[in-house]
Amino acid sequence: MLSPFEIVAIGFTAFITVDMAKYLRSGELKKDFSSLRTLRGWKWLGAIPVTLVLLAVTISFGLFLMQIGRPVMDWSWLKLLQTPGEKVQGQNLMTSGLRIPWFALPFLVLLALNVPRLAKREERAFRQGTRTLPEALGRSVHFGLIHCIVGVPIGIGLALTIPGLWFTYVYLKGGVRLSTAWHVVYNYIILSMAAVWLVSPIFTR
């Protein structure tokens, strides 16, 4: 019998899978991928290492907050679904499909194709129109904490203020298209790590 957490995870996976599949039929895929042209050539070589450092700092700071700020900073609403004998950790429900063995690989491909759309949506919501430092900080904190809705712990949500501020800096230099491109690189690095995690059991058997 499925636990409440498993029911929520499967239900959320089903919902976003249908949504992402509908997007592929919309004909917007090529248009959304065009934002990556702002990082063509040598700019890609600069974006990748900077993004790796940004990701490392974000994860380290998030884990630090969770360690020193227990039980608040490591709290996620997903823990409310925990049953006796079950240990539920905060996580991003957007990637819950990667934990379904027979569905993980196609879900990863589908998610990868949707990354530019999802990044553009967030950049328009949290970066577009930003002019001042207080606006940048407030929107970046909002950007980070909004991820808690999909199950991310509070500490990680606050740590996501860091990439939020970087994307804002990039936005002020080149607009939504440029910040979207950097956001896409950031998310693709995370997905690449997820892909390695998926295939690693194959090589360790």
Short mmCIF file of C-alpha atoms in Angstrom, two decimals:
data_model
loop_
_atom_site.label_atom_id
_atom_site.label_comp_id
_atom_site.label_asym_id
_atom_site.label_seq_id
_atom_site.Cartn_x
_atom_site.Cartn_y
_atom_site.Cartn_z
CA MET A 1 0.00 0.00 0.00
CA LEU A 2 1.28 3.42 -0.95
CA SER A 3 2.05 5.98 1.75
CA PRO A 4 0.60 9.53 1.59
CA PHE A 5 4.00 10.83 0.45
CA GLU A 6 4.22 8.28 -2.37
CA ILE A 7 0.69 9.14 -3.50
CA VAL A 8 1.54 12.85 -3.60
CA ALA A 9 4.83 12.21 -5.43
CA ILE A 10 3.20 9.99 -8.06
CA GLY A 11 0.27 12.36 -8.48
CA PHE A 12 2.57 15.36 -8.93
CA THR A 13 4.71 13.41 -11.40
CA ALA A 14 1.62 12.49 -13.43
CA PHE A 15 0.45 16.12 -13.47
CA ILE A 16 3.74 17.65 -14.63
CA THR A 17 4.32 14.82 -17.12
CA VAL A 18 1.02 15.60 -18.85
CA ASP A 19 1.83 19.33 -18.72
CA MET A 20 5.31 18.83 -20.21
CA ALA A 21 3.99 16.50 -22.91
CA LYS A 22 1.37 19.08 -23.90
CA TYR A 23 4.13 21.65 -24.19
CA LEU A 24 6.02 19.50 -26.69
CA ARG A 25 2.91 19.49 -28.87
CA SER A 26 2.54 23.28 -28.66
CA GLY A 27 5.31 24.03 -31.15
CA GLU A 28 7.08 26.41 -28.74
CA LEU A 29 10.14 24.20 -28.20
CA LYS A 30 12.35 25.75 -30.88
CA LYS A 31 11.42 29.27 -29.83
CA ASP A 32 12.29 28.67 -26.19
CA PHE A 33 15.61 26.99 -27.01
CA SER A 34 16.56 30.06 -29.07
CA SER A 35 17.40 31.90 -25.83
CA LEU A 36 20.54 29.76 -25.61
CA ARG A 37 21.96 31.59 -28.63
CA THR A 38 22.91 34.43 -26.30
CA LEU A 39 25.64 32.14 -24.91
CA ARG A 40 27.02 30.92 -28.21
CA GLY A 41 30.70 30.34 -28.80
CA TRP A 42 33.19 31.12 -26.05
CA LYS A 43 30.46 32.40 -23.72
CA TRP A 44 29.45 28.78 -23.04
CA LEU A 45 32.98 28.02 -21.85
CA GLY A 46 32.71 30.85 -19.35
CA ALA A 47 29.18 30.07 -18.22
CA ILE A 48 29.76 26.43 -17.29
CA PRO A 49 32.56 26.85 -14.70
CA VAL A 50 30.89 29.92 -13.19
CA THR A 51 27.65 27.98 -12.90
CA LEU A 52 29.44 25.02 -11.29
CA VAL A 53 30.88 27.33 -8.65
CA LEU A 54 27.48 28.97 -8.18
CA LEU A 55 25.84 25.58 -7.70
CA ALA A 56 28.53 24.41 -5.25
CA VAL A 57 28.18 27.58 -3.16
CA THR A 58 24.39 27.30 -3.16
CA ILE A 59 24.36 23.66 -2.06
CA SER A 60 27.03 24.25 0.59
CA PHE A 61 25.21 27.26 2.03
CA GLY A 62 21.89 25.43 1.97
CA LEU A 63 23.31 22.42 3.83
CA PHE A 64 24.98 24.79 6.31
CA LEU A 65 21.67 26.51 7.03
CA MET A 66 19.94 23.16 7.46
CA GLN A 67 22.64 22.00 9.86
CA ILE A 68 22.70 25.03 12.15
CA GLY A 69 19.04 25.93 11.89
CA ARG A 70 17.31 22.70 12.82
CA PRO A 71 14.44 22.00 13.08
CA VAL A 72 13.29 25.06 11.09
CA MET A 73 15.76 25.21 8.21
CA ASP A 74 15.55 21.51 7.34
CA TRP A 75 11.73 21.53 7.47
CA SER A 76 9.64 20.73 4.40
CA TRP A 77 5.87 20.38 4.22
CA LEU A 78 6.46 16.89 2.80
CA LYS A 79 7.32 15.81 6.35
CA LEU A 80 3.66 16.30 7.22
CA LEU A 81 2.96 13.25 5.02
CA GLN A 82 5.35 11.05 6.98
CA THR A 83 3.85 7.91 8.46
CA PRO A 84 5.18 5.91 11.47
CA GLY A 85 8.33 4.07 10.45
CA GLU A 86 8.79 6.23 7.35
CA LYS A 87 11.39 8.98 6.99
CA VAL A 88 10.49 11.65 4.45
CA GLN A 89 13.15 14.17 3.48
CA GLY A 90 12.56 17.52 1.84
CA GLN A 91 13.03 17.30 -1.92
CA ASN A 92 11.94 18.89 -5.17
CA LEU A 93 8.79 17.14 -6.39
CA MET A 94 9.66 18.31 -9.90
CA THR A 95 12.24 15.50 -9.97
CA SER A 96 10.11 12.85 -8.26
CA GLY A 97 9.68 11.05 -11.60
CA LEU A 98 13.40 10.22 -11.49
CA ARG A 99 12.71 7.88 -8.56
CA ILE A 100 10.37 5.65 -10.58
CA PRO A 101 12.73 2.99 -12.03
CA TRP A 102 10.85 2.17 -15.23
CA PHE A 103 9.96 5.81 -15.90
CA ALA A 104 13.13 7.64 -14.80
CA LEU A 105 14.91 7.86 -18.17
CA PRO A 106 11.97 9.04 -20.32
CA PHE A 107 11.02 11.48 -17.56
CA LEU A 108 14.58 12.85 -17.55
CA VAL A 109 14.44 13.42 -21.31
CA LEU A 110 11.04 15.07 -21.06
CA LEU A 111 12.22 17.31 -18.22
CA ALA A 112 15.36 18.27 -20.15
CA LEU A 113 13.28 19.39 -23.13
CA ASN A 114 11.14 21.53 -20.83
CA VAL A 115 14.00 23.25 -19.00
CA PRO A 116 14.13 26.36 -21.25
CA ARG A 117 10.38 26.90 -20.89
CA LEU A 118 10.46 26.51 -17.11
CA ALA A 119 13.51 28.77 -16.79
CA LYS A 120 11.96 31.46 -18.98
CA ARG A 121 8.79 31.37 -16.90
CA GLU A 122 10.74 31.93 -13.68
CA GLU A 123 12.92 34.66 -15.19
CA ARG A 124 9.88 36.58 -16.35
CA ALA A 125 8.24 36.23 -12.94
CA PHE A 126 11.24 37.07 -10.73
CA ARG A 127 13.67 39.12 -12.81
CA GLN A 128 11.72 41.10 -15.40
CA GLY A 129 11.27 44.71 -14.35
CA THR A 130 13.89 44.64 -11.58
CA ARG A 131 15.67 47.98 -11.26
CA THR A 132 17.01 48.47 -7.73
CA LEU A 133 19.03 46.44 -5.23
CA PRO A 134 16.14 46.10 -2.74
CA GLU A 135 13.96 44.81 -5.59
CA ALA A 136 16.68 42.37 -6.62
CA LEU A 137 17.11 41.06 -3.09
CA GLY A 138 13.39 40.77 -2.38
CA ARG A 139 12.64 39.03 -5.65
CA SER A 140 15.61 36.68 -5.23
CA VAL A 141 14.47 35.64 -1.76
CA HIS A 142 10.97 35.12 -3.16
CA PHE A 143 12.46 33.11 -6.02
CA GLY A 144 14.24 30.83 -3.56
CA LEU A 145 11.40 30.33 -1.13
CA ILE A 146 8.85 29.65 -3.87
CA HIS A 147 10.67 26.35 -4.38
CA CYS A 148 9.51 25.29 -0.93
CA ILE A 149 6.05 24.83 -2.47
CA VAL A 150 7.38 21.79 -4.35
CA GLY A 151 8.95 20.34 -1.20
CA VAL A 152 12.39 21.95 -0.98
CA PRO A 153 13.54 22.49 2.65
CA ILE A 154 13.47 26.08 3.91
CA GLY A 155 17.27 26.23 4.19
CA ILE A 156 17.74 25.21 0.56
CA GLY A 157 15.02 27.65 -0.47
CA LEU A 158 16.86 30.52 1.22
CA ALA A 159 20.16 29.38 -0.33
CA LEU A 160 18.55 29.64 -3.77
CA THR A 161 18.61 33.40 -3.20
CA ILE A 162 22.25 33.18 -4.33
CA PRO A 163 21.59 32.01 -7.91
CA GLY A 164 18.57 34.32 -7.90
CA LEU A 165 20.86 37.30 -7.32
CA TRP A 166 23.26 36.10 -10.01
CA PHE A 167 20.45 35.69 -12.53
CA THR A 168 19.31 39.22 -11.63
CA TYR A 169 22.83 40.55 -12.29
CA VAL A 170 22.84 38.81 -15.66
CA TYR A 171 19.33 40.12 -16.39
CA LEU A 172 20.49 43.70 -15.79
CA LYS A 173 23.27 43.12 -18.32
CA GLY A 174 21.28 41.42 -21.06
CA GLY A 175 17.60 41.10 -20.26
CA VAL A 176 15.37 38.06 -19.83
CA ARG A 177 16.89 36.13 -22.74
CA LEU A 178 20.36 36.24 -21.21
CA SER A 179 19.23 35.44 -17.66
CA THR A 180 17.11 32.58 -19.06
CA ALA A 181 20.16 31.17 -20.85
CA TRP A 182 22.19 31.20 -17.62
CA HIS A 183 19.27 29.68 -15.72
CA VAL A 184 19.05 26.91 -18.33
CA VAL A 185 22.76 26.13 -17.97
CA TYR A 186 22.33 25.98 -14.19
CA ASN A 187 19.40 23.57 -14.44
CA TYR A 188 21.10 21.41 -17.07
CA ILE A 189 24.10 20.92 -14.81
CA ILE A 190 21.73 19.71 -12.09
CA LEU A 191 20.04 17.37 -14.57
CA SER A 192 23.43 16.08 -15.70
CA MET A 193 24.19 15.18 -12.10
CA ALA A 194 20.82 13.42 -11.92
CA ALA A 195 21.64 11.50 -15.12
CA VAL A 196 24.94 10.32 -13.63
CA TRP A 197 23.06 9.22 -10.52
CA LEU A 198 20.63 7.25 -12.70
CA VAL A 199 23.23 5.35 -14.69
CA SER A 200 25.79 4.82 -11.91
CA PRO A 201 24.14 1.61 -10.61
CA ILE A 202 24.63 0.10 -14.07
CA PHE A 203 28.40 0.44 -13.77
CA THR A 204 28.64 -0.56 -10.12
CA ARG A 205 26.90 -3.91 -10.41
#
